[in-house]
Each structure stands twice: as C-alpha cells, then as structure tokens.
Short mmCIF file of C-alpha atoms (C1' of nucleotides) in Angstrom, two decimals:
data_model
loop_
_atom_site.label_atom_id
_atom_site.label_comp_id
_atom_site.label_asym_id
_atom_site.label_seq_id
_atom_site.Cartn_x
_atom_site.Cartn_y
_atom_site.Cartn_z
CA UNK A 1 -3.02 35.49 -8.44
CA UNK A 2 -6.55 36.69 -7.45
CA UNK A 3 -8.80 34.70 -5.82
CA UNK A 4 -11.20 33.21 -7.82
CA UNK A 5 -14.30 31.25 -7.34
CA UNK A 6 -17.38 31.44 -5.50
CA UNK A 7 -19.50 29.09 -3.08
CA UNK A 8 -20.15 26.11 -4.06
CA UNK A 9 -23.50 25.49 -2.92
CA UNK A 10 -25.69 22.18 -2.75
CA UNK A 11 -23.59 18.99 -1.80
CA UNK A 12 -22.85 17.21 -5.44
CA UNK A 13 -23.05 13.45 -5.95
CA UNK A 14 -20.28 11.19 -5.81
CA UNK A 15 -20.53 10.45 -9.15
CA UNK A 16 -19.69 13.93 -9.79
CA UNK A 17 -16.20 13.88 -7.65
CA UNK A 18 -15.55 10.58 -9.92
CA UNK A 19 -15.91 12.88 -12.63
CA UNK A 20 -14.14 15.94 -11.33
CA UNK A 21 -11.19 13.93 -10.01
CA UNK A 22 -11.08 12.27 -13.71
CA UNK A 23 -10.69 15.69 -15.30
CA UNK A 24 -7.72 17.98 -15.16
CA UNK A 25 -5.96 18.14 -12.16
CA UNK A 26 -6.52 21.92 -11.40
CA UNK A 27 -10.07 22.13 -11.23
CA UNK A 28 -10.01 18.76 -9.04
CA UNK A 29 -7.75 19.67 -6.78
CA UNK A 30 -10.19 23.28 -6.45
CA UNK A 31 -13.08 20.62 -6.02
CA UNK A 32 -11.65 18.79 -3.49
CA UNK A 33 -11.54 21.89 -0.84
CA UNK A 34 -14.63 21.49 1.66
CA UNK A 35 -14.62 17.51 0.92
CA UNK A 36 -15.01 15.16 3.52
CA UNK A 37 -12.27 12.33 4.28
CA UNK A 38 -12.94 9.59 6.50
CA UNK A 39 -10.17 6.88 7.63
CA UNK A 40 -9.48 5.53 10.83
CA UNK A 41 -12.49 6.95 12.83
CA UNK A 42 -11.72 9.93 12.12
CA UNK A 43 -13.13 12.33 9.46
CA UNK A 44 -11.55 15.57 7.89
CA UNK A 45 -13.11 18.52 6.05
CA UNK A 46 -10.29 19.64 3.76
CA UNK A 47 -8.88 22.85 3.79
CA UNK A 48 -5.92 22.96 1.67
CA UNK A 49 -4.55 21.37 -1.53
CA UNK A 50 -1.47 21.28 -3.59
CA UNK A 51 -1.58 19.97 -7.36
CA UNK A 52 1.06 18.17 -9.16
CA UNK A 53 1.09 17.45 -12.54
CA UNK A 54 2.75 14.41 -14.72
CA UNK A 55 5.34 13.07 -16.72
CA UNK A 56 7.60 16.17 -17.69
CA UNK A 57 5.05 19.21 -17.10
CA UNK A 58 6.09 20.10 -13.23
CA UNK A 59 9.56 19.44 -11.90
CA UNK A 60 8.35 19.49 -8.61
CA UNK A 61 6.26 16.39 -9.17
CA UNK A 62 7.18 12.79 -8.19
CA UNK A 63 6.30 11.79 -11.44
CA UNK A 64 8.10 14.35 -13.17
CA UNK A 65 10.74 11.96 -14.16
CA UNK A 66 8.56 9.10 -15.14
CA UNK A 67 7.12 5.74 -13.40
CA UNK A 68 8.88 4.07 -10.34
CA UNK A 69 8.06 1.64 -8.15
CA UNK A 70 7.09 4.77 -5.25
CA UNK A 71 4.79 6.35 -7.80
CA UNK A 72 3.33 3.62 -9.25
CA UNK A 73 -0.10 4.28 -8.07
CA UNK A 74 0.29 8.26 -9.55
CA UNK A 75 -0.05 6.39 -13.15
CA UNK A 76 -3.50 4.30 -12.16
CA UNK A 77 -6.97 5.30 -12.72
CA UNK A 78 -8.32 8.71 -10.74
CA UNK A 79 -9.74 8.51 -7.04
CA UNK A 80 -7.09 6.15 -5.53
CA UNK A 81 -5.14 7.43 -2.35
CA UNK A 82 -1.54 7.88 -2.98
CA UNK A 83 0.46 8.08 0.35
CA UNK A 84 4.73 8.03 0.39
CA UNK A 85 7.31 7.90 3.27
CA UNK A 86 9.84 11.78 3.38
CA UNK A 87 11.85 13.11 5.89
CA UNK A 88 12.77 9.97 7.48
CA UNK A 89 9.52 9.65 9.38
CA UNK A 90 6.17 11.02 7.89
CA UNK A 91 3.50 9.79 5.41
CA UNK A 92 2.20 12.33 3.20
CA UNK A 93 -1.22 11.44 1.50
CA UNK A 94 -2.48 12.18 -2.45
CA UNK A 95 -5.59 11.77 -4.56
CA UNK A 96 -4.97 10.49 -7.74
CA UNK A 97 -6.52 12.71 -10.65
CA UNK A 98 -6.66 12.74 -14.41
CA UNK A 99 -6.89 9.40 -16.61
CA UNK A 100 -5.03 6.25 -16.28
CA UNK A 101 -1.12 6.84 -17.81
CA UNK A 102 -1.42 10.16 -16.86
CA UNK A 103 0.50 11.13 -13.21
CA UNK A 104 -1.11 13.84 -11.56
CA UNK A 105 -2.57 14.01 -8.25
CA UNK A 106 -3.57 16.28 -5.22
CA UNK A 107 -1.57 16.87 -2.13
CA UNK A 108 -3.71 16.87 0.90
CA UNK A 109 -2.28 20.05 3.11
CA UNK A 110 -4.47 20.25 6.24
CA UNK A 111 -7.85 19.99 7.25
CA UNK A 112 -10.24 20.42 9.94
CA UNK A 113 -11.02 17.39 12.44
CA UNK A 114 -15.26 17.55 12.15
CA UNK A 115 -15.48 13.86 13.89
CA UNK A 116 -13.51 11.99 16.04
CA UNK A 117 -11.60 14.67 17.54
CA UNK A 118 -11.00 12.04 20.49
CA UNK A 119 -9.26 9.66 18.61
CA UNK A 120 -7.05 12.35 16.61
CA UNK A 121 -5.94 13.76 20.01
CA UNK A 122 -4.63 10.36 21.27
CA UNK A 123 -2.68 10.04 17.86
CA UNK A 124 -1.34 13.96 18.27
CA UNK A 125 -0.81 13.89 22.15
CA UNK A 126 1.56 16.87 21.46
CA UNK A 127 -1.62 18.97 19.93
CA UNK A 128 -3.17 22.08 21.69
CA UNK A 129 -5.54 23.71 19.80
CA UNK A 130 -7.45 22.08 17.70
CA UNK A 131 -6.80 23.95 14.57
CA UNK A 132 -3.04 22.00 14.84
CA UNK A 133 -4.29 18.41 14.53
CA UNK A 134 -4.55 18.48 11.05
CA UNK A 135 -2.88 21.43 10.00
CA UNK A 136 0.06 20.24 7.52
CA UNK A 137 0.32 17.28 5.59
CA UNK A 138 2.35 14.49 7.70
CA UNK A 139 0.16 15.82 10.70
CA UNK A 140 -3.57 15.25 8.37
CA UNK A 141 -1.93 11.17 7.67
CA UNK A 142 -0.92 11.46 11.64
CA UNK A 143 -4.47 12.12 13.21
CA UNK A 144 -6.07 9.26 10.24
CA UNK A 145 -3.87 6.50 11.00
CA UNK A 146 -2.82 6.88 7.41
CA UNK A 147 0.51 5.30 6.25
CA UNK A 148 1.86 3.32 3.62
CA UNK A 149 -0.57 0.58 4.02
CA UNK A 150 -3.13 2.47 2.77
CA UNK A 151 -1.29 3.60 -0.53
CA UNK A 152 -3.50 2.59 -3.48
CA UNK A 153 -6.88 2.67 -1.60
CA UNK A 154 -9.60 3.57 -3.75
CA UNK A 155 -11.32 6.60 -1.54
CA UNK A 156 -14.60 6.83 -3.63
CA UNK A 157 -16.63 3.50 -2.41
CA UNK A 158 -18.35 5.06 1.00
CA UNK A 159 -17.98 1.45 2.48
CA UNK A 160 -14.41 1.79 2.04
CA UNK A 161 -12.01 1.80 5.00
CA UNK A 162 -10.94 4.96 3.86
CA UNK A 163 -13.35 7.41 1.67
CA UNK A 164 -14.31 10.73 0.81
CA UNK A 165 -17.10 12.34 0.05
CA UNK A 166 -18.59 15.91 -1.50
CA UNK A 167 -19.03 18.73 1.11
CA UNK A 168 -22.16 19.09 3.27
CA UNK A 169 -21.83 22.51 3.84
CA UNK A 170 -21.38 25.49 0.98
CA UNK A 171 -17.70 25.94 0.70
CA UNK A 172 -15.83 29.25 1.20
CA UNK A 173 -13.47 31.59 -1.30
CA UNK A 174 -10.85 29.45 -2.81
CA UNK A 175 -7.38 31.45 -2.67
CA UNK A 176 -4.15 30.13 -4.19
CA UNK A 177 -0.46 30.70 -4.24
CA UNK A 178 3.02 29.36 -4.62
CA UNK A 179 3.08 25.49 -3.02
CA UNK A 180 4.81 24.95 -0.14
CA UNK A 181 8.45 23.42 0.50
CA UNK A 182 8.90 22.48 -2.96
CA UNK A 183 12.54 23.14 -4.25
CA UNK A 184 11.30 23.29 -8.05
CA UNK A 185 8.51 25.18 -9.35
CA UNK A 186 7.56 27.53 -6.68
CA UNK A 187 6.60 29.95 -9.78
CA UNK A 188 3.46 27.60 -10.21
CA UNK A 189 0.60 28.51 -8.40
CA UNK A 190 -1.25 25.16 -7.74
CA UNK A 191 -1.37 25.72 -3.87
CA UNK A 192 -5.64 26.15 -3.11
CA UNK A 193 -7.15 27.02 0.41
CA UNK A 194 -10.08 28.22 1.45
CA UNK A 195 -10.53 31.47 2.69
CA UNK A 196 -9.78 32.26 6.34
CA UNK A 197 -9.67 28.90 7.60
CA UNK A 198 -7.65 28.71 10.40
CA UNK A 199 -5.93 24.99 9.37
CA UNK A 200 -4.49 26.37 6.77
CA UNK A 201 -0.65 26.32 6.90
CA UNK A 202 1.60 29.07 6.64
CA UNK A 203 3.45 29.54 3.50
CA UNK A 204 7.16 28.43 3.64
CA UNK A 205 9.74 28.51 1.09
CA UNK A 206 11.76 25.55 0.13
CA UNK A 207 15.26 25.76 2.12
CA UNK A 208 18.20 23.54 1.04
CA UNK A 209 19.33 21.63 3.95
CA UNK A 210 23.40 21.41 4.35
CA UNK A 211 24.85 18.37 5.33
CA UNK A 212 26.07 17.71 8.60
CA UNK A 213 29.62 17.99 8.66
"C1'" DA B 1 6.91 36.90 15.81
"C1'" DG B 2 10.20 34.60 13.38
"C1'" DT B 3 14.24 31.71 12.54
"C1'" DA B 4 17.51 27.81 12.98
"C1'" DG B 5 18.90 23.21 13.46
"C1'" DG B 6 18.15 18.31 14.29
"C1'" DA B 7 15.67 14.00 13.69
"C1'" DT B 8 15.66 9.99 10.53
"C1'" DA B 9 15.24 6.60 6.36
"C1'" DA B 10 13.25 5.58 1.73
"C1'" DT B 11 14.21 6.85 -2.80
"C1'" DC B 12 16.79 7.95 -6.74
"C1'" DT B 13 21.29 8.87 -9.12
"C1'" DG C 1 25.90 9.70 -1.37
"C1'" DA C 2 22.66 13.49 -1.82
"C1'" DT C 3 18.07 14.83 -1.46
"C1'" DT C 4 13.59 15.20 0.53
"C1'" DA C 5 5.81 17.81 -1.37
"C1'" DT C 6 8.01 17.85 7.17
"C1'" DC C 7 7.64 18.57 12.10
"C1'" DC C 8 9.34 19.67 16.62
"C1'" DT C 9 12.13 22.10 19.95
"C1'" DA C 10 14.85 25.79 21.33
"C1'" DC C 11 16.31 30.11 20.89
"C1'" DT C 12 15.82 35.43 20.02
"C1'" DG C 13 13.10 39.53 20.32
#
DNA sequence: AGTAGGATAATCT
DNA sequence: GATTATCCTACTG
C-alpha cells in the first residue's frame, strides 16, 4: 500500500484528538503518530501504531469474539488506555477509539523517549541505544511504568497520571503495512509508522510456537 | 544479518 | 490444555 499522507502541521487542540479518537479507528490510529504520551515521568513521541477493529470485523482483534472481562474497557467510551498481560510477562498498552459498544482501539508499537530518558534507562538497564527503549510494544509499557494498574485510565485530562497530547512538532510521512505478530489477518494493513524513524520495529511475521515436548 | 528457542502466566475453549 | 498483538540470548555467517 502506498504511503499516503502529508505533514501535519500546527499542533491541534485536545479537543480535536477527543474527536479524532471518537471517529473511526483508522484515521485515529493515523492521528495518533507524532502524539505525545506522558506516564510515569516519562514522556513518548509515538512512532508506530497498529489498529484493531471490533466485534466480528478483524479476527486478529481481542474483541473479535465479543466482550470479556480482559476487554472490557475495548467496549467503553474513546480515549481510555487499554493495557493486557501476553507472553507470560509483558503489558502491552491501547487507546480506545470509536463510540461506546463499539471495540476498537490502537496498539501503541514504539516510540521515541523525548523526556525522562533517565528514568526509562533505570527501567531498561539492558538498553543501549536509545532508539531501543521504546522500540516495541511491551518495551514502550516497560520504560512508562505502565501495567495493568493503569488499564482503563482516561489519557485525555493533561492532569492525569497518565495523558497524551497532540504533537508539537509537524509530523513526518505516514507509511503502513501488514501488523506485526498477529496470527490472523496479516492481509490487513492497519500497521502506521512514520517515515524513517529509527524506533520503528522491524516487521515480523506471526510464527506458531510448538509445544515443548 | 538473520534465525531459533526459551521464558512464563493470564486468558479462553 | 492450547494459545498468545513479545523480548532476550545464543548461535550462524
């Protein structure tokens, strides 16, 4: 798919990411590239995006098979932070987008540490450059302090504990492509990130682990 | 560079 | 009981 999309210039209001994140979930999750999120002393500009759509339109979504207790918060108003538990040990973090009853949201990929690079070292010890510190999704929760205490957070009050806000800066060339690791839907092209940032992850396929034994 | 395997537990069937 | 929207380490070249 070719990239589409230009800069985005002049930093919008927050009103209008309410808006955008209350609208369809493909254009939000486009809008969402170059924002700012802030939890834990540390603040991200993000880089990459994956979007996921409801009740019976993407198998690859949580909510693809309706409401349970995990994805509870996928079903509530827009601009809430859904976060759940995989692999046994890391918290992957979501925005919530399109009306109440409807399940979509945003996987948040990677992003770029602009503030409080300190603090997301001490929480990545293992970290080099820093390019790696937020660069795929259980590392971006990793170097916020974000886990499943902060599922449900509503991210669009800027006194919040945990918050985003519009980009400062004009945003780059929004690219997209297959999502990453899923094992359905990898024909859907609802992966977004921007332009030769150097966060972004590398694609991988989805690969079927064997059990041991 | 790229690939392979292990870690580790909530969630859903 | 199988699966998982991942990451790290170790190995090969």
């Amino acid at each position: 798919m070719a990239a589409v999309g230009g800069p985005d210039r002049g930093a919008g209001l927050s009103a209008d990411l309410a808006a955008l994140l209350a609208g369809p979930v493909v254009p939000a999750a486009r809008g969402l590239l170059g924002c700012l999120l802030h939890a834990g002393g540390v603040t991200v500009r993000l880089t990459e995006v994956e979007a996921y759509a409801g009740v019976g339109a993407d198998p690859a979504s949580h909510a693809h098979r309706g409401q349970t207790p995990r994805n509870e918060v996928m079903f509530g108003p827009p601009g809430h932070l859904y976060v759940y538990f995989t692999y046994g040990m890391h918290w992957c973090a979501n925005v919530v987008c399109g009306p109440a009853g409807e399940a979509a949201a945003v996987l948040l990929r990677a992003g770029e540490v602009v503030a409080g690079e300190t603090l997301a070292r001490q929480r990545r010890p293992g970290a080099r450059a820093a390019r790696e510190l937020a660069r795929g999704p259980a590392r971006l929760t990793t170097v916020l302090g974000i886990d499943g205490g902060a599922n449900g957070a509503y991210l669009l009050d800027p006194a919040g504990p945990i918050h985003l806000r519009p980009p400062t800066t004009a945003t780059g060339r929004i690219r997209s492509g297959p999502r990453v690791g899923v094992a359905n839907g990898h024909d859907t092209q609802w992966r977004f990130w921007l332009d030769g940032e150097p966060t972004v992850t590398p694609y991988r396929r989805h690969v079927p682990r064997r059990r041991a034994g």
